[in-house]
Amino acid sequence: MPTVLYSPSSPYSAKVRMTARAAGFAVDARIVNTGDDAGELKAANPLGKIPVLVLDDGGSVYDSRAITQYINRVSGGAVFPRNAAKRTEAETLEALADGINDCLLAHVYERRFRPDDKVHQPWLDKQLGKALSGLDLLNANPPKMTKKPTVGQIAVRAMLGYATLRFEGKWERGRSRFVRWAKRFDERFPELAELLPTG
Ligand SMILES: N[C@@H](CCC(=O)N[C@@H](CS)C(=O)NCC(=O)O)C(=O)O
């Protein structure tokens, strides 16, 4: 069975595992340490980033967007709409959610990997500002809820899980529509909500 190499707090990993579950695509999941340069992760992805999907023949698929496209293909189009315009919409939603994650992660890594006296506050402010602009757009236009979730909706929900994990209390004010959207998603898809990022 294919295996997802992941970390429980990673939003991109949560998206991939939620997508696999929504598509009915069975995967094993193994936690790896992104700080381990010599390990299994580096052998599967020279960039040392998660998630990676390791296939039965030993091949690797990364990054997370290549994995969601792969899952969609092998599951007969279970998680992206067939209609071209709707598919573009879902792919753009996924790109927006991933882009917000990129900004949140840049913020987290700046504080985690730099000595205190080298942390550059304007850089932190810029990254958080971009993430908040993305969240404003989503609050104004929450993704339409469908009977079966698309990767776009899943990506947005996974990203919001990460925002709550690392930035709780810093983004919710003024975005209550979006908070309600996440609650509705979790009520509708509890089996996916189980896989949200955890610390
Ligand atoms: N564009 C990549 C981003 C993956 C990514 O940055 N993952 C983080 C964890 S959430 C990571 O592996 N960080 C370790 C590193 O950058 O060395 C994707 O969509 O998979």
PDB file of C-alpha atoms and ligand atoms in Angstrom:
ATOM      1  CA  MET A   1       0.000   0.000   0.000  1.00  0.00           C
ATOM      2  CA  PRO A   2       1.355   3.548  -0.706  1.00  0.00           C
ATOM      3  CA  THR A   3       2.673   5.398   2.353  1.00  0.00           C
ATOM      4  CA  VAL A   4       2.404   9.080   3.198  1.00  0.00           C
ATOM      5  CA  LEU A   5       5.458  10.415   5.030  1.00  0.00           C
ATOM      6  CA  TYR A   6       4.144  13.202   7.202  1.00  0.00           C
ATOM      7  CA  SER A   7       4.144  15.169  10.425  1.00  0.00           C
ATOM      8  CA  PRO A   8       0.944  15.594  12.492  1.00  0.00           C
ATOM      9  CA  SER A   9       1.240  19.402  12.602  1.00  0.00           C
ATOM     10  CA  SER A  10       1.853  19.874   8.855  1.00  0.00           C
ATOM     11  CA  PRO A  11      -1.070  21.493   6.998  1.00  0.00           C
ATOM     12  CA  TYR A  12       0.036  20.164   3.589  1.00  0.00           C
ATOM     13  CA  SER A  13       0.218  16.659   5.064  1.00  0.00           C
ATOM     14  CA  ALA A  14      -3.237  17.011   6.621  1.00  0.00           C
ATOM     15  CA  LYS A  15      -4.605  18.085   3.227  1.00  0.00           C
ATOM     16  CA  VAL A  16      -3.107  15.039   1.529  1.00  0.00           C
ATOM     17  CA  ARG A  17      -4.320  12.564   4.152  1.00  0.00           C
ATOM     18  CA  MET A  18      -7.811  14.111   4.157  1.00  0.00           C
ATOM     19  CA  THR A  19      -7.862  13.980   0.349  1.00  0.00           C
ATOM     20  CA  ALA A  20      -6.876  10.300   0.347  1.00  0.00           C
ATOM     21  CA  ARG A  21      -9.661   9.529   2.815  1.00  0.00           C
ATOM     22  CA  ALA A  22     -12.251  11.542   0.865  1.00  0.00           C
ATOM     23  CA  ALA A  23     -11.266   9.708  -2.337  1.00  0.00           C
ATOM     24  CA  GLY A  24     -11.364   6.275  -0.683  1.00  0.00           C
ATOM     25  CA  PHE A  25      -7.667   5.872  -1.558  1.00  0.00           C
ATOM     26  CA  ALA A  26      -6.089   3.653   1.123  1.00  0.00           C
ATOM     27  CA  VAL A  27      -2.688   4.791   2.382  1.00  0.00           C
ATOM     28  CA  ASP A  28      -0.398   3.957   5.263  1.00  0.00           C
ATOM     29  CA  ALA A  29       0.912   6.993   7.071  1.00  0.00           C
ATOM     30  CA  ARG A  30       4.306   7.249   8.765  1.00  0.00           C
ATOM     31  CA  ILE A  31       5.557  10.145  10.865  1.00  0.00           C
ATOM     32  CA  VAL A  32       9.010  11.432   9.853  1.00  0.00           C
ATOM     33  CA  ASN A  33      11.314  14.085  11.209  1.00  0.00           C
ATOM     34  CA  THR A  34      12.042  16.902   8.732  1.00  0.00           C
ATOM     35  CA  GLY A  35      15.192  17.712  10.732  1.00  0.00           C
ATOM     36  CA  ASP A  36      16.690  14.313   9.917  1.00  0.00           C
ATOM     37  CA  ASP A  37      18.952  14.867   6.911  1.00  0.00           C
ATOM     38  CA  ALA A  38      20.055  11.250   6.439  1.00  0.00           C
ATOM     39  CA  GLY A  39      16.755   9.472   6.931  1.00  0.00           C
ATOM     40  CA  GLU A  40      14.034   7.931   4.888  1.00  0.00           C
ATOM     41  CA  LEU A  41      12.518  11.323   4.056  1.00  0.00           C
ATOM     42  CA  LYS A  42      15.667  12.647   2.362  1.00  0.00           C
ATOM     43  CA  ALA A  43      15.907   9.433   0.354  1.00  0.00           C
ATOM     44  CA  ALA A  44      12.301   9.905  -0.825  1.00  0.00           C
ATOM     45  CA  ASN A  45      12.523  13.654  -1.436  1.00  0.00           C
ATOM     46  CA  PRO A  46      15.900  15.406  -1.789  1.00  0.00           C
ATOM     47  CA  LEU A  47      14.265  18.603  -0.525  1.00  0.00           C
ATOM     48  CA  GLY A  48      13.568  16.923   2.830  1.00  0.00           C
ATOM     49  CA  LYS A  49      10.017  18.276   2.822  1.00  0.00           C
ATOM     50  CA  ILE A  50       6.760  16.607   3.730  1.00  0.00           C
ATOM     51  CA  PRO A  51       4.387  15.292   2.611  1.00  0.00           C
ATOM     52  CA  VAL A  52       5.754  12.617   0.284  1.00  0.00           C
ATOM     53  CA  LEU A  53       3.672   9.769  -1.113  1.00  0.00           C
ATOM     54  CA  VAL A  54       5.873   6.665  -1.468  1.00  0.00           C
ATOM     55  CA  LEU A  55       4.361   4.333  -4.052  1.00  0.00           C
ATOM     56  CA  ASP A  56       4.367   0.524  -4.033  1.00  0.00           C
ATOM     57  CA  ASP A  57       7.131   0.445  -6.676  1.00  0.00           C
ATOM     58  CA  GLY A  58       9.310   2.676  -4.459  1.00  0.00           C
ATOM     59  CA  GLY A  59       8.701   5.847  -6.491  1.00  0.00           C
ATOM     60  CA  SER A  60       7.956   9.150  -4.746  1.00  0.00           C
ATOM     61  CA  VAL A  61       5.321  11.771  -5.446  1.00  0.00           C
ATOM     62  CA  TYR A  62       5.706  15.304  -4.067  1.00  0.00           C
ATOM     63  CA  ASP A  63       4.823  18.049  -3.380  1.00  0.00           C
ATOM     64  CA  SER A  64       1.327  18.055  -1.871  1.00  0.00           C
ATOM     65  CA  ARG A  65      -0.321  19.397  -5.032  1.00  0.00           C
ATOM     66  CA  ALA A  66       1.247  16.694  -7.191  1.00  0.00           C
ATOM     67  CA  ILE A  67      -0.073  14.200  -4.614  1.00  0.00           C
ATOM     68  CA  THR A  68      -3.657  15.515  -4.677  1.00  0.00           C
ATOM     69  CA  GLN A  69      -3.604  15.384  -8.498  1.00  0.00           C
ATOM     70  CA  TYR A  70      -2.233  11.827  -8.330  1.00  0.00           C
ATOM     71  CA  ILE A  71      -4.940  10.722  -5.881  1.00  0.00           C
ATOM     72  CA  ASN A  72      -7.576  12.290  -8.097  1.00  0.00           C
ATOM     73  CA  ARG A  73      -6.291  10.409 -11.161  1.00  0.00           C
ATOM     74  CA  VAL A  74      -6.018   7.001  -9.541  1.00  0.00           C
ATOM     75  CA  SER A  75      -9.399   7.339  -7.839  1.00  0.00           C
ATOM     76  CA  GLY A  76     -11.213   8.146 -11.080  1.00  0.00           C
ATOM     77  CA  GLY A  77     -11.661  11.852 -10.446  1.00  0.00           C
ATOM     78  CA  ALA A  78     -13.091  11.589  -6.941  1.00  0.00           C
ATOM     79  CA  VAL A  79     -11.830  14.862  -5.508  1.00  0.00           C
ATOM     80  CA  PHE A  80     -11.665  17.431  -8.326  1.00  0.00           C
ATOM     81  CA  PRO A  81     -14.794  18.460 -10.231  1.00  0.00           C
ATOM     82  CA  ARG A  82     -14.996  17.274 -13.853  1.00  0.00           C
ATOM     83  CA  ASN A  83     -16.411  20.560 -15.102  1.00  0.00           C
ATOM     84  CA  ALA A  84     -13.461  22.646 -16.339  1.00  0.00           C
ATOM     85  CA  ALA A  85     -14.473  25.941 -14.710  1.00  0.00           C
ATOM     86  CA  LYS A  86     -15.250  24.262 -11.383  1.00  0.00           C
ATOM     87  CA  ARG A  87     -11.982  22.365 -11.503  1.00  0.00           C
ATOM     88  CA  THR A  88     -10.022  25.569 -12.046  1.00  0.00           C
ATOM     89  CA  GLU A  89     -11.913  27.063  -9.105  1.00  0.00           C
ATOM     90  CA  ALA A  90     -10.975  24.090  -6.862  1.00  0.00           C
ATOM     91  CA  GLU A  91      -7.331  24.216  -7.982  1.00  0.00           C
ATOM     92  CA  THR A  92      -7.141  27.951  -7.312  1.00  0.00           C
ATOM     93  CA  LEU A  93      -8.680  27.456  -3.883  1.00  0.00           C
ATOM     94  CA  GLU A  94      -6.050  24.822  -3.139  1.00  0.00           C
ATOM     95  CA  ALA A  95      -3.303  27.221  -4.316  1.00  0.00           C
ATOM     96  CA  LEU A  96      -4.696  29.981  -2.086  1.00  0.00           C
ATOM     97  CA  ALA A  97      -4.811  27.710   0.972  1.00  0.00           C
ATOM     98  CA  ASP A  98      -1.275  26.443   0.282  1.00  0.00           C
ATOM     99  CA  GLY A  99      -0.067  30.020  -0.272  1.00  0.00           C
ATOM    100  CA  ILE A 100      -1.492  31.075   3.103  1.00  0.00           C
ATOM    101  CA  ASN A 101       0.286  28.091   4.653  1.00  0.00           C
ATOM    102  CA  ASP A 102       3.539  29.174   2.979  1.00  0.00           C
ATOM    103  CA  CYS A 103       3.231  32.592   4.672  1.00  0.00           C
ATOM    104  CA  LEU A 104       2.300  31.137   8.075  1.00  0.00           C
ATOM    105  CA  LEU A 105       5.161  28.661   7.856  1.00  0.00           C
ATOM    106  CA  ALA A 106       7.661  31.383   6.848  1.00  0.00           C
ATOM    107  CA  HIS A 107       6.528  33.238   9.993  1.00  0.00           C
ATOM    108  CA  VAL A 108       6.906  30.163  12.218  1.00  0.00           C
ATOM    109  CA  TYR A 109      10.300  29.240  10.750  1.00  0.00           C
ATOM    110  CA  GLU A 110      11.662  32.793  11.099  1.00  0.00           C
ATOM    111  CA  ARG A 111      11.124  32.538  14.849  1.00  0.00           C
ATOM    112  CA  ARG A 112      12.105  28.866  15.125  1.00  0.00           C
ATOM    113  CA  PHE A 113      15.344  28.839  13.152  1.00  0.00           C
ATOM    114  CA  ARG A 114      16.847  32.302  13.658  1.00  0.00           C
ATOM    115  CA  PRO A 115      18.547  33.493  16.810  1.00  0.00           C
ATOM    116  CA  ASP A 116      16.310  36.005  18.653  1.00  0.00           C
ATOM    117  CA  ASP A 117      18.481  38.982  17.697  1.00  0.00           C
ATOM    118  CA  LYS A 118      18.280  38.078  13.991  1.00  0.00           C
ATOM    119  CA  VAL A 119      14.504  37.763  13.778  1.00  0.00           C
ATOM    120  CA  HIS A 120      13.320  40.467  11.385  1.00  0.00           C
ATOM    121  CA  GLN A 121       9.990  41.856  12.576  1.00  0.00           C
ATOM    122  CA  PRO A 122       9.028  43.545   9.238  1.00  0.00           C
ATOM    123  CA  TRP A 123       9.383  40.135   7.553  1.00  0.00           C
ATOM    124  CA  LEU A 124       7.109  38.536  10.182  1.00  0.00           C
ATOM    125  CA  ASP A 125       4.574  41.345   9.726  1.00  0.00           C
ATOM    126  CA  LYS A 126       4.666  41.021   5.948  1.00  0.00           C
ATOM    127  CA  GLN A 127       4.073  37.249   6.007  1.00  0.00           C
ATOM    128  CA  LEU A 128       1.259  37.469   8.543  1.00  0.00           C
ATOM    129  CA  GLY A 129      -0.282  40.338   6.563  1.00  0.00           C
ATOM    130  CA  LYS A 130      -0.378  38.242   3.390  1.00  0.00           C
ATOM    131  CA  ALA A 131      -1.933  35.320   5.264  1.00  0.00           C
ATOM    132  CA  LEU A 132      -4.577  37.593   6.801  1.00  0.00           C
ATOM    133  CA  SER A 133      -5.419  39.062   3.366  1.00  0.00           C
ATOM    134  CA  GLY A 134      -6.011  35.520   2.117  1.00  0.00           C
ATOM    135  CA  LEU A 135      -8.203  34.773   5.122  1.00  0.00           C
ATOM    136  CA  ASP A 136     -10.181  37.983   4.492  1.00  0.00           C
ATOM    137  CA  LEU A 137     -10.922  36.849   0.949  1.00  0.00           C
ATOM    138  CA  LEU A 138     -12.088  33.451   2.209  1.00  0.00           C
ATOM    139  CA  ASN A 139     -14.194  35.046   4.949  1.00  0.00           C
ATOM    140  CA  ALA A 140     -15.911  37.239   2.342  1.00  0.00           C
ATOM    141  CA  ASN A 141     -16.405  34.249  -0.007  1.00  0.00           C
ATOM    142  CA  PRO A 142     -16.397  30.993   1.982  1.00  0.00           C
ATOM    143  CA  PRO A 143     -16.071  27.985  -0.353  1.00  0.00           C
ATOM    144  CA  LYS A 144     -19.400  26.539  -1.397  1.00  0.00           C
ATOM    145  CA  MET A 145     -20.155  23.367   0.573  1.00  0.00           C
ATOM    146  CA  THR A 146     -20.864  20.403  -1.692  1.00  0.00           C
ATOM    147  CA  LYS A 147     -22.088  16.882  -0.980  1.00  0.00           C
ATOM    148  CA  LYS A 148     -18.645  15.457  -1.691  1.00  0.00           C
ATOM    149  CA  PRO A 149     -15.712  17.704  -0.719  1.00  0.00           C
ATOM    150  CA  THR A 150     -13.285  18.959  -3.359  1.00  0.00           C
ATOM    151  CA  VAL A 151      -9.560  19.281  -2.757  1.00  0.00           C
ATOM    152  CA  GLY A 152     -10.127  23.052  -2.682  1.00  0.00           C
ATOM    153  CA  GLN A 153     -12.425  22.825   0.352  1.00  0.00           C
ATOM    154  CA  ILE A 154     -10.195  20.240   2.030  1.00  0.00           C
ATOM    155  CA  ALA A 155      -7.098  22.406   1.531  1.00  0.00           C
ATOM    156  CA  VAL A 156      -8.860  25.421   3.025  1.00  0.00           C
ATOM    157  CA  ARG A 157     -10.024  23.438   6.052  1.00  0.00           C
ATOM    158  CA  ALA A 158      -6.548  21.948   6.625  1.00  0.00           C
ATOM    159  CA  MET A 159      -4.965  25.411   6.376  1.00  0.00           C
ATOM    160  CA  LEU A 160      -7.434  26.794   8.912  1.00  0.00           C
ATOM    161  CA  GLY A 161      -6.512  23.941  11.238  1.00  0.00           C
ATOM    162  CA  TYR A 162      -2.878  25.041  11.043  1.00  0.00           C
ATOM    163  CA  ALA A 163      -3.799  28.719  11.547  1.00  0.00           C
ATOM    164  CA  THR A 164      -5.654  27.707  14.707  1.00  0.00           C
ATOM    165  CA  LEU A 165      -2.816  25.480  15.894  1.00  0.00           C
ATOM    166  CA  ARG A 166      -0.080  28.114  15.558  1.00  0.00           C
ATOM    167  CA  PHE A 167      -1.914  31.478  15.538  1.00  0.00           C
ATOM    168  CA  GLU A 168      -4.938  30.937  17.754  1.00  0.00           C
ATOM    169  CA  GLY A 169      -6.511  34.249  18.774  1.00  0.00           C
ATOM    170  CA  LYS A 170      -4.614  36.148  16.040  1.00  0.00           C
ATOM    171  CA  TRP A 171      -6.877  35.681  13.024  1.00  0.00           C
ATOM    172  CA  GLU A 172     -10.460  34.874  14.107  1.00  0.00           C
ATOM    173  CA  ARG A 173     -11.676  38.396  14.967  1.00  0.00           C
ATOM    174  CA  GLY A 174     -13.800  39.844  12.146  1.00  0.00           C
ATOM    175  CA  ARG A 175     -13.795  36.497  10.331  1.00  0.00           C
ATOM    176  CA  SER A 176     -16.707  34.769  12.079  1.00  0.00           C
ATOM    177  CA  ARG A 177     -18.289  33.703   8.787  1.00  0.00           C
ATOM    178  CA  PHE A 178     -15.216  31.691   8.038  1.00  0.00           C
ATOM    179  CA  VAL A 179     -15.104  30.226  11.575  1.00  0.00           C
ATOM    180  CA  ARG A 180     -18.711  29.060  11.061  1.00  0.00           C
ATOM    181  CA  TRP A 181     -17.775  27.594   7.670  1.00  0.00           C
ATOM    182  CA  ALA A 182     -15.076  25.452   9.311  1.00  0.00           C
ATOM    183  CA  LYS A 183     -17.551  24.233  11.938  1.00  0.00           C
ATOM    184  CA  ARG A 184     -20.018  23.249   9.210  1.00  0.00           C
ATOM    185  CA  PHE A 185     -17.277  21.426   7.312  1.00  0.00           C
ATOM    186  CA  ASP A 186     -16.365  19.417  10.440  1.00  0.00           C
ATOM    187  CA  GLU A 187     -20.013  18.522  11.103  1.00  0.00           C
ATOM    188  CA  ARG A 188     -20.511  17.414   7.529  1.00  0.00           C
ATOM    189  CA  PHE A 189     -17.210  15.521   7.179  1.00  0.00           C
ATOM    190  CA  PRO A 190     -16.226  14.287  10.678  1.00  0.00           C
ATOM    191  CA  GLU A 191     -14.016  11.539   9.211  1.00  0.00           C
ATOM    192  CA  LEU A 192     -11.884  14.244   7.563  1.00  0.00           C
ATOM    193  CA  ALA A 193     -11.881  16.567  10.587  1.00  0.00           C
ATOM    194  CA  GLU A 194     -10.148  13.728  12.513  1.00  0.00           C
ATOM    195  CA  LEU A 195      -7.055  14.332  10.377  1.00  0.00           C
ATOM    196  CA  LEU A 196      -6.680  18.093  10.956  1.00  0.00           C
ATOM    197  CA  PRO A 197      -3.239  19.347  12.068  1.00  0.00           C
ATOM    198  CA  THR A 198      -2.381  18.680  15.707  1.00  0.00           C
ATOM    199  CA  GLY A 199       0.548  19.874  17.761  1.00  0.00           C
TER     200      GLY A 199
HETATM  201  N1  LIG B   1       5.009  23.142  -1.367  1.00  0.00           N
HETATM  202  C1  LIG B   1       5.193  22.050  -0.437  1.00  0.00           C
HETATM  203  C2  LIG B   1       5.457  22.608   0.956  1.00  0.00           C
HETATM  204  C3  LIG B   1       5.846  21.511   1.943  1.00  0.00           C
HETATM  205  C4  LIG B   1       6.470  22.065   3.216  1.00  0.00           C
HETATM  206  O1  LIG B   1       7.023  23.175   3.251  1.00  0.00           O
HETATM  207  N2  LIG B   1       6.372  21.255   4.285  1.00  0.00           N
HETATM  208  C5  LIG B   1       7.015  21.632   5.525  1.00  0.00           C
HETATM  209  C6  LIG B   1       6.259  21.072   6.736  1.00  0.00           C
HETATM  210  S1  LIG B   1       4.634  21.728   6.896  1.00  0.00           S
HETATM  211  C7  LIG B   1       8.409  21.047   5.569  1.00  0.00           C
HETATM  212  O2  LIG B   1       8.610  19.951   5.078  1.00  0.00           O
HETATM  213  N3  LIG B   1       9.358  21.764   6.165  1.00  0.00           N
HETATM  214  C8  LIG B   1      10.694  21.296   6.334  1.00  0.00           C
HETATM  215  C9  LIG B   1      11.662  22.037   5.491  1.00  0.00           C
HETATM  216  O3  LIG B   1      11.266  22.985   4.758  1.00  0.00           O
HETATM  217  O4  LIG B   1      12.842  21.701   5.539  1.00  0.00           O
HETATM  218  C10 LIG B   1       3.950  21.148  -0.455  1.00  0.00           C
HETATM  219  O5  LIG B   1       2.885  21.629  -0.868  1.00  0.00           O
HETATM  220  O6  LIG B   1       4.061  19.963  -0.131  1.00  0.00           O
END
